[in-house]
Amino acid sequence: MTANNPSNVSRLERTLAFMLLGLVLLSVVTFLAIIIGTWQGMGSADFAGGIWPVVVMVPYIGLPLAFLLLITLMITSMVRRSRDNKRTTTQR
């Protein structure tokens, strides 16, 4: 029987995964803040002042960027697995 050695996840993949998680969580939290603010009676003029313009823009930028990070993470994972596969087939 051959032992299946799990390949180590690279630092790049781990960094991409944490960035993806952070962006999604930040976007969801700001989205919930907008929903709660609207529920509390804030209007369009109220969202135009203070820190609210930044809060409103985070989901617009964060979620597409998180999607791009997800695609990048999937590609790097596939490349790593392909290299590991080639390495194990040539050792046999």
CSV table of C-alpha atoms in Angstrom, one decimal, residues 7-89:
chain,number,residue,atom,x,y,z
A,7,SER,CA,0.9,18.1,0.1
A,8,ASN,CA,1.6,21.2,2.0
A,9,VAL,CA,-0.5,24.2,1.2
A,10,SER,CA,1.7,27.0,0.0
A,11,ARG,CA,2.0,30.4,1.8
A,12,LEU,CA,0.5,32.0,-1.3
A,13,GLU,CA,-2.6,29.8,-1.1
A,14,ARG,CA,-3.0,30.4,2.6
A,15,THR,CA,-2.7,34.2,2.2
A,16,LEU,CA,-5.2,34.2,-0.7
A,17,ALA,CA,-7.6,32.2,1.4
A,18,PHE,CA,-7.4,34.5,4.4
A,19,MET,CA,-7.7,37.6,2.2
A,20,LEU,CA,-10.8,36.1,0.5
A,21,LEU,CA,-12.3,35.3,3.9
A,22,GLY,CA,-11.5,38.8,5.2
A,23,LEU,CA,-13.0,40.5,2.2
A,24,VAL,CA,-16.2,38.5,2.3
A,25,LEU,CA,-16.7,39.0,6.0
A,26,LEU,CA,-16.0,42.7,5.8
A,27,SER,CA,-18.5,43.0,2.9
A,28,VAL,CA,-21.2,41.1,4.7
A,29,VAL,CA,-20.7,43.2,7.9
A,30,THR,CA,-21.0,46.4,6.0
A,31,PHE,CA,-24.0,45.1,4.0
A,32,LEU,CA,-25.7,44.3,7.3
A,33,ALA,CA,-24.8,47.8,8.6
A,34,ILE,CA,-26.5,49.3,5.6
A,35,ILE,CA,-29.6,47.1,6.2
A,36,ILE,CA,-29.7,48.0,9.9
A,37,GLY,CA,-29.2,51.7,9.1
A,38,THR,CA,-32.0,51.7,6.6
A,39,TRP,CA,-34.2,49.7,9.0
A,40,GLN,CA,-33.5,52.4,11.7
A,41,GLY,CA,-34.9,55.1,9.3
A,42,MET,CA,-31.8,56.4,7.6
A,43,GLY,CA,-32.4,58.0,4.2
A,44,SER,CA,-30.2,58.6,1.2
A,45,ALA,CA,-29.0,61.9,2.6
A,46,ASP,CA,-27.9,60.3,5.8
A,47,PHE,CA,-25.7,57.8,4.0
A,48,ALA,CA,-23.9,60.7,2.2
A,49,GLY,CA,-22.1,61.9,5.3
A,50,GLY,CA,-19.4,60.7,7.7
A,51,ILE,CA,-18.0,57.2,7.2
A,52,TRP,CA,-21.2,56.0,5.5
A,53,PRO,CA,-19.9,56.5,1.9
A,54,VAL,CA,-17.0,54.2,2.6
A,55,VAL,CA,-19.3,51.6,4.3
A,56,VAL,CA,-21.6,51.7,1.3
A,57,MET,CA,-18.8,51.2,-1.2
A,58,VAL,CA,-17.1,48.3,0.5
A,59,PRO,CA,-19.5,45.6,-0.8
A,60,TYR,CA,-19.3,47.0,-4.3
A,61,ILE,CA,-15.6,46.7,-4.3
A,62,GLY,CA,-15.0,43.8,-1.8
A,63,LEU,CA,-17.3,41.2,-3.3
A,64,PRO,CA,-16.0,41.3,-6.9
A,65,LEU,CA,-12.4,41.4,-5.5
A,66,ALA,CA,-13.2,38.4,-3.4
A,67,PHE,CA,-14.5,36.6,-6.4
A,68,LEU,CA,-11.3,37.3,-8.3
A,69,LEU,CA,-9.3,36.0,-5.3
A,70,LEU,CA,-11.4,32.9,-5.3
A,71,ILE,CA,-10.6,32.3,-9.0
A,72,THR,CA,-6.9,32.9,-8.3
A,73,LEU,CA,-6.9,30.5,-5.4
A,74,MET,CA,-8.6,27.8,-7.5
A,75,ILE,CA,-6.0,28.2,-10.3
A,76,THR,CA,-3.1,28.1,-7.9
A,77,SER,CA,-4.5,25.1,-6.2
A,78,MET,CA,-5.0,23.3,-9.5
A,79,VAL,CA,-1.5,24.1,-10.6
A,80,ARG,CA,0.0,22.8,-7.3
A,81,ARG,CA,-2.0,19.6,-7.5
A,82,SER,CA,-1.0,19.1,-11.1
A,83,ARG,CA,2.7,19.5,-10.2
A,84,ASP,CA,2.2,17.1,-7.3
A,85,ASN,CA,0.5,14.6,-9.6
A,86,LYS,CA,3.3,14.8,-12.1
A,87,ARG,CA,5.9,14.4,-9.4
A,88,THR,CA,4.3,11.3,-7.9
A,89,THR,CA,3.8,9.6,-11.3
